[in-house]
Amino acid sequence: MNPLRAVRWKLLAGLVVVGAAASWLGLPALLDRAISLWAEEELLSRASSGGVSLSLLSGRCTIEDLHIPDPQGGSEPLLAADRLEADLSLADLLRRRVVVEVLRVERPRATLVQDEEGRLNVEETRKEKARREGLDPREVARTARELYGKVEEGRDWVQGIRSFLAHLQAEERLGPERPAGRTPLTELGPRFVVRKLEISRLHVNLDGPSGAPGIRETAVAGQELSSDPARHDEHTGLRLQGLLGREQPAAFWLQARLEPRDGSLRTHLDRAELADLQASHLQPLLGATLPFNLDAGRVAVRATDGWIRTPDAMDVTATILVAGLKVSPKPGVASLGGFPADRLCRALSDAGTFELEVRLTGPPLAPRVDLGDFTERLMRMGAAAFRKEALRRLETRLGPDAVHLLEGGGPAVLPGVLTAEQPPGDEAPGLGKLLPSGDTNPLDLLRGGSENEQEAPAPLKLLERLRRPAGDPDSRPRDR
Amino acid sequence: MLTVLKLLRSIWSNLNGDATPPACGAAVLIGCLLGLTPLGVQTVLLACLLLVFRVPVSLALVTCAGFKALDLLAVHQLAEGLGAWMLEEGAVTREAVVALAQLPVVGLVPFGTHQVTGGVALGLLVGLALAPAVAVGVNAYRRSLKERVTASTMYRRMEKLNRIFGGALKGGSFGGRLS
């Protein structure tokens, strides 16, 4: 063998051995360093882990006890997980793509803290990050306000999250443009793909004065998640099942899929169900639209059709069933649809259960809530309740026959003269038929009654009796 | 300076030694690619090619140095313009680049960068034009001029210098170990 060729191959063999040793020893440290850098850049926090292992031969990467503290100084970690395990595709690594065949996350935890002003801790972190990158925070806030309109005014958890999402969108809009001299090769697909995601026992805590429901013991299954779903050939699917809230948790089930359409992403809700939710948790979502406050009740929600296209459109229809409802009028509202507000709310609360169909349209950050015919039904319900109440009071004062009279049973209160056997369609009984005999002038009857008052009392006298309070022995007509 | 001398000596030995003309042509091709592309993953891959295939490394390095100097002076703008055109205007060229980017290992090269794509294209064009010329030239030199050169006084003086600086080598003529 040519000695020069032997030297060349020894050099190559040496490089391979050195490379293998370096990857075995150095890659886990590199990965650990990459995670720390990412946490410092994106979350302004130092990440730590119990151990990182990476094997290029098997393509498996494992991170134990990941812990990222809250950069705002909270006691709970911002992000934590007991274990992350990823099976990587080596062929795609050699094409500058990170494709994870299966990503398993055990017991991930996230904590969002809301201060007295309604600001989330993650939003404050993003603002600081934007400031460090040279973005003017006032410009970001102004752009976010244009997108949402209520930034930094929200105190409840829904508005806090909306404010944060608006801030993220404003950052993306104002952020640095794509560096010159590069053209993305969109045909290659996204650079980061997770083919299958399995998350067990997800916890998301929302701490703050608004009493937001967190997510507990949630399982997540996803497929074909990627860093750029618009360029991904496969549809992204997501299923979540878990508990919402702490003291009286509600069970929820959500199934959705992402579809790129016309250059944008559309999330289709295949199924969304919620059971045993507290009605007060719906107050931030429906409070501005409902004419009263939801104080108590248990809610079940089902949405079987709908889509969301961030950031500008959504169309979701949901059916809401409420049991044990208690509502109260909003401060300063005295009447609703012509009815006294407090009585209408009491009538609604007494009804206890009702069904409501809600349609959400418009931008997801500030959707328009359409309650359908709920307002008319509410007015009808109120009118029915008031009528019922009025009849009940009348019955208490004047007796059941007065109610019967008011409800159109008039002829039956003139015993012996007009009875229920009066066939329909016949000529209405004239005054002459009221007379026990045919001789008496009807007008006399109306003025003073008949000769035989005990047998056939005059209508006017009868009405006088009806006006007397209940309990008066003369107030009831005498039965024959 | 010593390194440059060693490189030149090595080239000289390749010319007069047992490096085949196609190997010399391949070395020039790889040298063009190394010189006209920016530093990055592509540099490592091309260096691996130099090690794996039996090409005169010194010839490749000298070619790389020459084209790198040209690249720094003016050619990088040409490479960037060519890369931008290939990726944004040319449908066939873009398809070819995408096909290359989907190959394992080759896909590690950031073809989305205009300068890399343009440099690779320019390097291939220039290298493929120069490689056959170099091969033919080496062949012609060996057939006609070699005997005259090795018999000349200057050649004998350089051999003496080689013994002083490079030590005695097996096989007679001077040259680098990796030639």
XYZ file of C-alpha atoms in Angstrom:
659
model
C 0.000 0.000 0.000
C 1.243 3.464 -0.804
C 2.545 4.886 2.522
C 1.083 8.251 1.698
C -2.330 6.712 1.348
C -1.885 5.040 4.774
C -1.154 8.402 6.369
C -4.218 9.938 4.785
C -6.486 7.153 6.031
C -4.991 7.252 9.505
C -5.709 10.948 9.621
C -9.272 10.337 8.536
C -9.716 7.529 11.070
C -8.321 9.750 13.779
C -10.744 12.507 12.880
C -13.667 10.072 13.038
C -12.607 8.818 16.486
C -12.107 12.336 17.770
C -15.459 13.379 16.347
C -17.258 10.445 17.971
C -15.617 11.111 21.345
C -16.409 14.804 21.104
C -20.041 14.128 20.273
C -20.364 11.633 23.113
C -18.824 13.982 25.623
C -19.607 17.368 24.219
C -23.040 17.221 22.586
C -25.010 16.933 25.839
C -23.109 19.916 27.186
C -23.802 21.753 23.932
C -27.503 20.997 24.235
C -27.542 22.130 27.841
C -25.830 25.337 26.825
C -28.310 25.820 23.967
C -31.245 25.497 26.369
C -29.660 27.995 28.755
C -29.041 30.450 25.933
C -32.595 30.116 24.690
C -33.994 30.720 28.175
C -31.756 33.758 28.640
C -32.664 35.260 25.280
C -36.370 34.531 25.195
C -37.381 34.435 28.850
C -34.548 36.469 30.447
C -34.062 33.672 32.934
C -31.416 31.072 33.702
C -32.421 27.486 32.949
C -31.118 24.542 34.928
C -31.599 20.831 34.546
C -30.910 17.657 36.446
C -29.178 16.043 33.487
C -29.013 16.046 29.711
C -28.239 13.010 27.607
C -27.990 12.825 23.863
C -27.176 9.834 21.732
C -26.623 10.365 18.024
C -26.630 6.649 17.363
C -30.109 6.105 18.744
C -31.269 9.657 18.135
C -32.682 9.978 21.647
C -32.348 13.117 23.723
C -33.443 13.271 27.356
C -33.604 16.226 29.719
C -34.385 15.601 33.377
C -35.798 18.109 35.859
C -35.891 21.190 33.702
C -36.367 24.337 35.768
C -36.681 27.926 34.512
C -37.362 30.391 37.338
C -39.630 33.406 37.030
C -37.501 36.371 35.884
C -39.889 38.690 37.741
C -38.904 37.020 41.012
C -41.953 34.828 41.648
C -41.634 31.857 43.972
C -43.026 29.387 41.446
C -40.972 28.505 38.363
C -42.021 30.044 35.088
C -41.508 26.724 33.303
C -40.593 23.330 34.697
C -40.872 19.709 33.683
C -39.937 16.450 35.288
C -38.715 14.886 32.069
C -38.494 15.636 28.373
C -37.672 12.898 25.935
C -37.270 13.318 22.197
C -36.576 10.778 19.471
C -34.762 12.652 16.725
C -34.563 11.785 13.051
C -30.865 11.665 12.159
C -31.462 11.858 8.419
C -33.284 15.163 8.867
C -30.540 16.446 11.174
C -28.190 16.024 8.215
C -30.508 18.293 6.220
C -30.469 21.141 8.761
C -33.900 20.209 10.057
C -34.800 19.142 13.553
C -37.510 16.531 13.188
C -38.654 14.905 16.392
C -40.460 11.674 15.763
C -41.897 11.544 19.292
C -41.683 14.161 22.008
C -42.775 13.076 25.468
C -43.089 15.563 28.291
C -43.884 14.415 31.809
C -45.505 16.759 34.286
C -44.765 20.110 32.696
C -45.699 23.120 34.799
C -46.082 26.763 33.910
C -47.016 29.638 36.169
C -48.485 32.885 34.944
C -48.764 35.578 37.577
C -51.052 38.546 37.192
C -50.402 41.687 39.204
C -52.959 44.115 40.597
C -53.020 46.031 37.321
C -53.818 42.902 35.358
C -50.376 42.537 33.745
C -48.976 39.040 33.281
C -45.396 38.279 34.336
C -44.564 36.910 30.877
C -45.735 40.159 29.290
C -43.375 42.162 31.476
C -40.561 39.811 30.456
C -41.352 40.304 26.765
C -41.397 44.073 27.221
C -37.954 43.969 28.783
C -36.703 41.708 25.994
C -38.102 44.066 23.358
C -36.398 46.972 25.088
C -33.073 45.120 24.992
C -33.536 44.421 21.289
C -34.022 48.091 20.627
C -37.798 48.108 20.186
C -39.465 51.175 21.604
C -41.893 49.850 24.242
C -44.254 52.764 23.621
C -44.362 51.892 19.918
C -45.048 48.261 20.787
C -47.822 49.263 23.185
C -49.349 51.580 20.569
C -49.334 48.841 17.929
C -50.777 46.352 20.400
C -53.555 48.830 21.236
C -54.389 49.105 17.537
C -54.658 45.337 17.348
C -56.665 44.891 20.490
C -57.750 48.249 21.773
C -57.706 47.491 25.464
C -54.079 46.815 26.221
C -53.049 47.528 29.801
C -56.599 48.127 30.824
C -57.598 44.555 31.514
C -57.678 43.262 35.029
C -59.391 39.941 34.568
C -57.495 36.930 33.320
C -59.076 36.899 29.856
C -58.082 40.481 29.159
C -54.642 39.818 30.615
C -54.075 37.007 28.146
C -55.477 39.067 25.286
C -53.142 41.898 26.178
C -50.167 39.508 26.160
C -51.109 38.054 22.764
C -51.565 41.543 21.324
C -48.115 42.459 22.640
C -46.586 39.376 20.955
C -48.215 40.271 17.655
C -47.043 43.861 17.925
C -43.462 42.667 18.576
C -43.582 40.434 15.519
C -44.865 43.295 13.410
C -42.201 45.726 14.606
C -39.353 43.238 14.984
C -36.269 43.076 12.811
C -36.873 42.187 9.193
C -35.388 39.103 7.615
C -31.655 39.686 7.157
C -30.668 40.654 3.634
C -28.873 38.140 1.487
C -31.149 35.242 2.369
C -34.059 33.624 0.610
C -35.964 30.995 2.551
C -36.325 27.685 0.737
C -39.955 27.126 1.576
C -40.085 23.874 -0.393
C -38.006 22.221 2.289
C -40.681 22.670 4.907
C -40.276 24.076 8.415
C -36.988 23.658 10.217
C -38.523 22.300 13.386
C -41.180 19.583 13.333
C -42.652 17.349 15.993
C -44.423 14.434 14.410
C -46.037 13.198 17.604
C -46.412 14.975 20.920
C -47.419 13.387 24.187
C -47.768 15.479 27.317
C -48.952 14.003 30.568
C -50.106 15.883 33.676
C -49.787 19.386 32.370
C -50.323 22.110 34.965
C -50.743 25.779 34.154
C -51.306 27.998 37.165
C -52.792 31.433 36.810
C -52.111 33.348 40.011
C -53.572 36.741 40.539
C -56.441 38.778 41.903
C -58.823 37.791 39.109
C -59.167 34.208 40.329
C -58.501 32.726 36.920
C -58.978 28.991 36.491
C -55.744 27.178 35.793
C -55.320 23.888 33.973
C -54.556 20.750 35.921
C -53.878 17.097 35.171
C -54.218 17.726 31.466
C -53.160 15.294 28.794
C -52.163 16.631 25.415
C -51.744 14.635 22.218
C -50.591 16.342 19.083
C -49.339 15.414 15.678
C -47.409 17.239 12.997
C -46.615 20.333 15.013
C -44.061 22.576 13.386
C -42.394 25.933 13.653
C -44.115 27.082 10.457
C -47.445 25.298 9.982
C -48.186 27.302 6.843
C -45.281 25.480 5.127
C -46.010 22.097 6.599
C -47.568 19.552 4.259
C -49.350 17.620 6.987
C -52.219 19.022 9.027
C -51.484 19.781 12.624
C -53.848 18.134 15.065
C -54.216 18.710 18.777
C -56.290 17.045 21.495
C -56.455 18.183 25.091
C -58.321 16.654 27.960
C -58.083 17.757 31.541
C -59.408 19.838 34.388
C -59.994 23.558 34.556
C -59.903 25.285 37.893
C -58.814 24.242 41.345
C -61.557 24.076 43.982
C -64.406 22.893 41.793
C -62.676 21.767 38.635
C -64.448 21.596 35.325
C -63.641 18.871 32.858
C -62.795 19.905 29.335
C -62.135 18.222 26.052
C -60.768 20.010 23.038
C -59.979 18.696 19.582
C -58.679 20.996 16.892
C -56.664 20.964 13.712
C -54.629 23.611 11.953
C -54.986 24.001 8.236
C -53.065 26.395 6.053
C -55.440 28.173 3.727
C -54.735 31.052 1.360
C -51.418 31.772 2.978
C -52.732 31.902 6.513
C -53.493 29.420 9.220
C -56.970 28.446 10.230
C -57.705 26.488 13.409
C -60.757 24.271 13.068
C -62.512 23.291 16.245
C -63.648 19.748 15.708
C -64.936 19.444 19.212
C -64.826 21.525 22.364
C -66.711 20.541 25.473
C -66.680 21.823 29.003
C -68.635 20.440 31.937
C -69.185 21.707 35.488
C -67.708 25.099 34.840
C -68.561 27.838 37.308
C -70.780 30.482 35.718
C -68.661 33.221 37.264
C -65.758 32.069 35.047
C -67.824 33.017 32.012
C -68.245 36.562 33.298
C -64.997 37.852 31.690
C -66.006 36.410 28.335
C -69.723 37.253 28.268
C -69.896 39.976 30.881
C -69.877 42.837 28.414
C -72.703 41.325 26.364
C -75.052 39.835 28.948
C -77.426 42.362 30.506
C -76.717 41.069 34.020
C -73.938 39.610 36.170
C -73.465 35.860 36.385
C -73.121 35.179 40.080
C -73.472 31.431 40.346
C -74.451 28.362 38.432
C -72.902 25.366 36.783
C -72.260 25.530 33.104
C -71.785 23.030 30.328
C -70.474 24.266 26.998
C -70.329 22.507 23.692
C -68.902 23.862 20.474
C -69.060 21.477 17.592
C -68.251 23.747 14.727
C -66.047 26.735 14.339
C -62.756 28.113 13.202
C -60.250 30.721 14.288
C -57.850 32.550 12.002
C -55.421 34.610 14.020
C -55.185 37.471 14.246
C -58.177 38.805 12.395
C -61.156 36.460 12.269
C -63.060 33.721 14.002
C -66.473 32.123 13.774
C -67.346 29.824 16.623
C -70.812 28.738 17.678
C -71.300 27.225 21.083
C -74.243 26.002 23.102
C -74.176 26.902 26.774
C -76.366 25.079 29.280
C -76.676 26.598 32.731
C -78.102 24.946 35.842
C -78.650 26.493 39.255
C -78.267 29.948 37.774
C -78.085 33.015 39.956
C -77.870 36.400 38.309
C -77.968 39.944 39.551
C -78.467 43.270 37.797
C -75.435 45.270 36.840
C -74.756 48.328 38.993
C -76.755 51.306 37.873
C -79.173 49.265 35.736
C -82.740 49.708 36.971
C -84.751 48.153 34.191
C -84.277 45.580 31.482
C -86.587 45.615 28.508
C -89.173 47.582 30.419
C -89.123 45.242 33.412
C -87.547 46.057 36.752
C -84.032 44.627 36.530
C -83.928 43.075 39.981
C -87.265 41.302 39.512
C -86.274 40.067 36.097
C -83.003 38.735 37.487
C -84.900 37.077 40.326
C -87.278 35.479 37.837
C -84.340 34.224 35.800
C -82.630 32.872 38.892
C -85.849 31.128 39.916
C -86.054 29.514 36.500
C -82.696 27.938 37.388
C -81.831 26.428 34.015
C -81.638 27.755 30.552
C -79.908 27.142 27.253
C -78.017 29.780 25.412
C -76.523 29.728 21.930
C -73.536 32.006 21.512
C -71.747 32.942 18.333
C -68.291 34.542 18.491
C -67.106 36.374 15.398
C -64.516 38.957 14.509
C -60.920 39.190 15.777
C -60.057 36.505 18.346
C -58.573 39.129 20.644
C -61.791 41.133 20.813
C -64.614 38.968 19.498
C -68.169 40.082 18.903
C -70.539 38.027 20.999
C -73.924 37.312 19.445
C -76.429 35.840 21.862
C -78.993 35.087 19.182
C -82.544 35.341 20.414
C -81.501 35.190 24.049
C -82.640 38.746 24.752
C -86.110 38.102 23.332
C -86.333 34.839 25.253
C -85.210 36.653 28.348
C -87.940 39.242 27.898
C -90.516 36.533 27.304
C -89.287 34.662 30.316
C -89.472 37.822 32.343
C -92.920 38.627 31.057
C -94.100 35.107 31.865
C -92.575 35.347 35.321
C -94.189 38.692 35.963
C -97.541 37.451 34.771
C -97.206 34.449 36.972
C -96.305 36.652 39.904
C -99.165 39.019 39.216
C -101.681 36.159 38.977
C -100.338 34.656 42.145
C -100.850 37.893 43.986
C -104.307 38.288 42.551
C -105.197 34.774 43.586
C -103.960 35.508 47.092
C -106.149 38.612 47.267
C -109.217 37.597 45.321
C -109.263 33.841 45.088
C -108.725 31.362 42.261
C -111.976 32.276 40.495
C -110.669 35.783 39.915
C -107.661 34.289 38.186
C -109.955 32.090 36.175
C -111.920 35.173 35.161
C -108.796 37.043 34.141
C -107.550 34.130 32.144
C -110.651 34.125 29.976
C -112.867 31.728 31.950
C -115.463 34.445 32.488
C -118.659 32.554 31.707
C -117.958 29.935 34.346
C -118.285 32.504 37.166
C -121.966 32.996 36.404
C -123.328 29.735 37.724
C -126.524 28.341 36.348
C -126.695 30.769 33.454
C -123.766 30.209 31.257
C -121.861 27.065 31.594
C -118.866 25.478 30.047
C -121.172 23.428 27.878
C -121.843 26.480 25.757
C -121.007 25.118 22.324
C -118.348 27.063 20.399
C -119.395 28.981 17.351
C -122.864 29.670 18.695
C -124.016 33.135 19.130
C -122.556 34.606 22.250
C -125.130 34.537 24.987
C -126.851 37.842 25.069
C -127.875 39.516 28.164
C -131.338 38.033 27.795
C -129.951 34.625 28.472
C -128.621 35.865 31.744
C -132.118 36.389 32.955
C -133.798 33.689 34.896
C -136.985 34.873 33.216
C -137.565 36.792 30.071
C -139.367 39.742 31.569
C -136.752 41.694 33.390
C -135.082 44.593 31.635
C -131.388 43.708 31.152
C -130.406 47.244 32.030
C -132.086 46.869 35.350
C -130.008 43.849 35.933
C -126.899 45.755 35.239
C -127.928 48.541 37.572
C -129.356 46.762 40.491
C -129.513 43.090 40.085
C -132.373 40.680 39.577
C -135.363 39.925 41.689
C -133.897 36.709 42.706
C -130.469 37.952 43.588
C -129.502 34.861 45.423
C -129.982 32.663 42.397
C -128.540 34.857 39.669
C -126.521 37.778 40.992
C -126.104 40.729 38.635
C -122.721 41.029 36.896
C -122.039 44.429 38.436
C -122.732 43.198 41.925
C -120.545 40.228 41.219
C -117.734 42.469 40.199
C -118.203 44.486 43.342
C -117.817 41.340 45.301
C -114.661 40.513 43.438
C -113.174 43.833 44.398
C -113.615 43.165 48.068
C -110.543 41.729 49.752
C -110.237 37.984 50.224
C -111.644 36.725 53.466
C -114.687 38.898 53.239
C -117.615 36.468 53.325
C -119.391 38.501 50.699
C -116.482 38.442 48.273
C -117.115 34.971 46.887
C -120.010 34.306 44.582
C -122.498 31.945 46.015
C -122.628 28.529 44.407
C -125.975 27.152 43.609
C 6.970 32.038 4.484
C 8.169 28.529 5.130
C 4.655 27.252 4.655
C 4.385 29.001 1.315
C 7.677 27.519 0.236
C 6.561 24.087 1.301
C 3.343 24.500 -0.607
C 5.129 25.551 -3.760
C 7.553 22.730 -3.364
C 4.711 20.353 -2.989
C 3.083 21.620 -6.161
C 6.289 21.237 -7.974
C 6.609 17.684 -6.808
C 3.064 16.923 -7.857
C 3.821 18.262 -11.252
C 6.828 16.064 -11.555
C 5.620 13.240 -9.375
C 2.897 10.627 -9.454
C -0.242 12.758 -8.952
C -2.467 11.928 -11.875
C -3.656 14.740 -14.137
C -7.333 14.180 -13.221
C -6.378 14.349 -9.536
C -4.706 17.686 -10.185
C -7.838 18.855 -11.982
C -10.012 17.732 -9.067
C -7.746 19.568 -6.642
C -8.207 22.760 -8.650
C -11.983 22.243 -8.670
C -12.119 21.807 -4.888
C -9.796 24.749 -4.460
C -12.135 26.950 -6.523
C -15.094 25.898 -4.427
C -13.200 26.558 -1.204
C -12.071 29.963 -2.384
C -15.355 31.239 -3.734
C -17.680 30.146 -0.873
C -17.750 31.844 2.529
C -16.553 30.036 5.636
C -19.065 27.639 7.046
C -20.269 24.058 6.967
C -19.419 23.907 3.285
C -15.738 24.544 4.143
C -15.681 21.538 6.454
C -17.350 19.314 3.881
C -14.953 20.326 1.125
C -12.002 19.771 3.463
C -13.336 16.263 4.128
C -13.401 15.686 0.360
C -9.758 16.658 0.193
C -8.913 14.096 2.838
C -11.017 11.295 1.478
C -10.000 11.524 -2.148
C -6.419 11.290 -3.235
C -5.977 14.771 -4.608
C -2.956 17.044 -4.199
C -3.904 19.059 -1.140
C -1.250 21.685 -1.722
C -2.566 22.415 -5.202
C -6.096 22.747 -3.785
C -4.899 25.088 -1.034
C -2.970 27.306 -3.410
C -5.951 27.493 -5.743
C -8.174 28.298 -2.752
C -5.851 31.104 -1.666
C -5.838 32.615 -5.113
C -9.588 32.587 -5.544
C -10.210 33.743 -1.987
C -8.136 36.815 -2.736
C -10.217 37.444 -5.857
C -13.415 36.836 -3.870
C -12.472 39.359 -1.231
C -11.620 41.935 -3.846
C -14.667 41.830 -6.077
C -16.011 38.397 -6.839
C -18.149 38.085 -3.688
C -20.602 40.625 -5.063
C -20.861 38.630 -8.243
C -21.458 35.479 -6.198
C -24.155 37.187 -4.139
C -25.907 38.487 -7.230
C -25.748 35.116 -8.880
C -27.118 33.410 -5.769
C -30.003 35.873 -5.494
C -30.895 35.334 -9.145
C -30.727 31.548 -8.823
C -33.008 31.498 -5.788
C -35.473 34.227 -6.666
C -35.663 34.422 -10.431
C -34.563 31.125 -11.901
C -37.156 28.384 -11.495
C -34.906 25.575 -12.743
C -31.940 26.736 -10.668
C -34.113 27.022 -7.576
C -35.374 23.483 -8.099
C -31.809 22.250 -8.447
C -30.783 24.022 -5.248
C -33.797 22.626 -3.377
C -32.935 19.135 -4.620
C -29.386 19.556 -3.350
C -30.630 20.860 -0.016
C -32.719 17.752 0.465
C -29.700 15.431 0.264
C -28.323 14.267 3.601
C -24.987 15.876 4.520
C -25.116 18.178 1.484
C -28.277 19.586 3.056
C -26.200 20.913 5.937
C -24.952 23.653 3.634
C -27.052 26.806 4.065
C -28.196 27.122 0.480
C -30.673 29.807 1.468
C -27.796 32.284 1.754
C -27.184 34.032 -1.570
C -23.440 34.126 -1.168
C -23.185 30.397 -0.479
C -25.363 29.389 -3.404
C -23.696 31.865 -5.719
C -20.246 30.856 -4.519
C -20.958 27.177 -5.073
C -22.320 27.864 -8.540
C -19.426 30.130 -9.473
C -16.902 27.699 -8.009
C -18.364 24.851 -10.000
C -18.396 26.872 -13.210
C -14.826 28.111 -12.846
C -13.539 24.853 -11.406
C -15.104 22.684 -14.080
C -13.613 24.972 -16.708
C -10.153 24.982 -15.134
C -9.963 21.318 -14.103
C -9.726 19.833 -17.598
C -7.305 22.566 -18.602
C -5.092 21.740 -15.634
C -5.256 18.039 -16.381
C -4.317 18.612 -19.988
C -1.601 21.014 -18.949
C -0.044 18.574 -16.501
C -0.130 15.861 -19.111
C 1.461 18.096 -21.707
C 4.118 19.244 -19.236
C 5.067 15.737 -18.380
C 5.281 14.684 -21.996
C 7.319 17.597 -23.222
C 8.933 19.773 -20.576
C 9.543 17.530 -17.629
C 12.822 16.046 -18.755
C 14.206 19.443 -19.651
C 13.188 20.950 -16.303
C 14.492 18.133 -14.105
C 17.803 18.222 -15.967
C 18.213 21.972 -15.482
C 20.614 23.659 -13.039
C 17.855 25.427 -11.173
C 16.077 22.162 -10.431
C 19.248 20.668 -8.996
C 19.721 23.695 -6.761
C 16.183 23.407 -5.486
C 16.770 19.736 -4.685
C 19.734 20.768 -2.555
C 17.590 23.336 -0.768
C 15.022 20.646 -0.164
C 17.550 18.448 1.552
C 18.428 21.348 3.852
C 14.854 22.392 4.719
C 12.760 19.322 4.092
C 15.120 16.455 4.711
C 15.716 13.483 2.449
C 12.659 11.828 1.059
C 12.200 8.368 -0.263
C 11.562 8.151 -3.941
C 14.143 10.713 -5.040
C 12.355 13.894 -5.938
C 11.286 16.475 -3.371
C 7.689 17.063 -2.432
C 5.190 17.185 0.387
C 4.081 14.211 2.420
C 0.498 14.571 1.405
C 1.026 14.917 -2.301
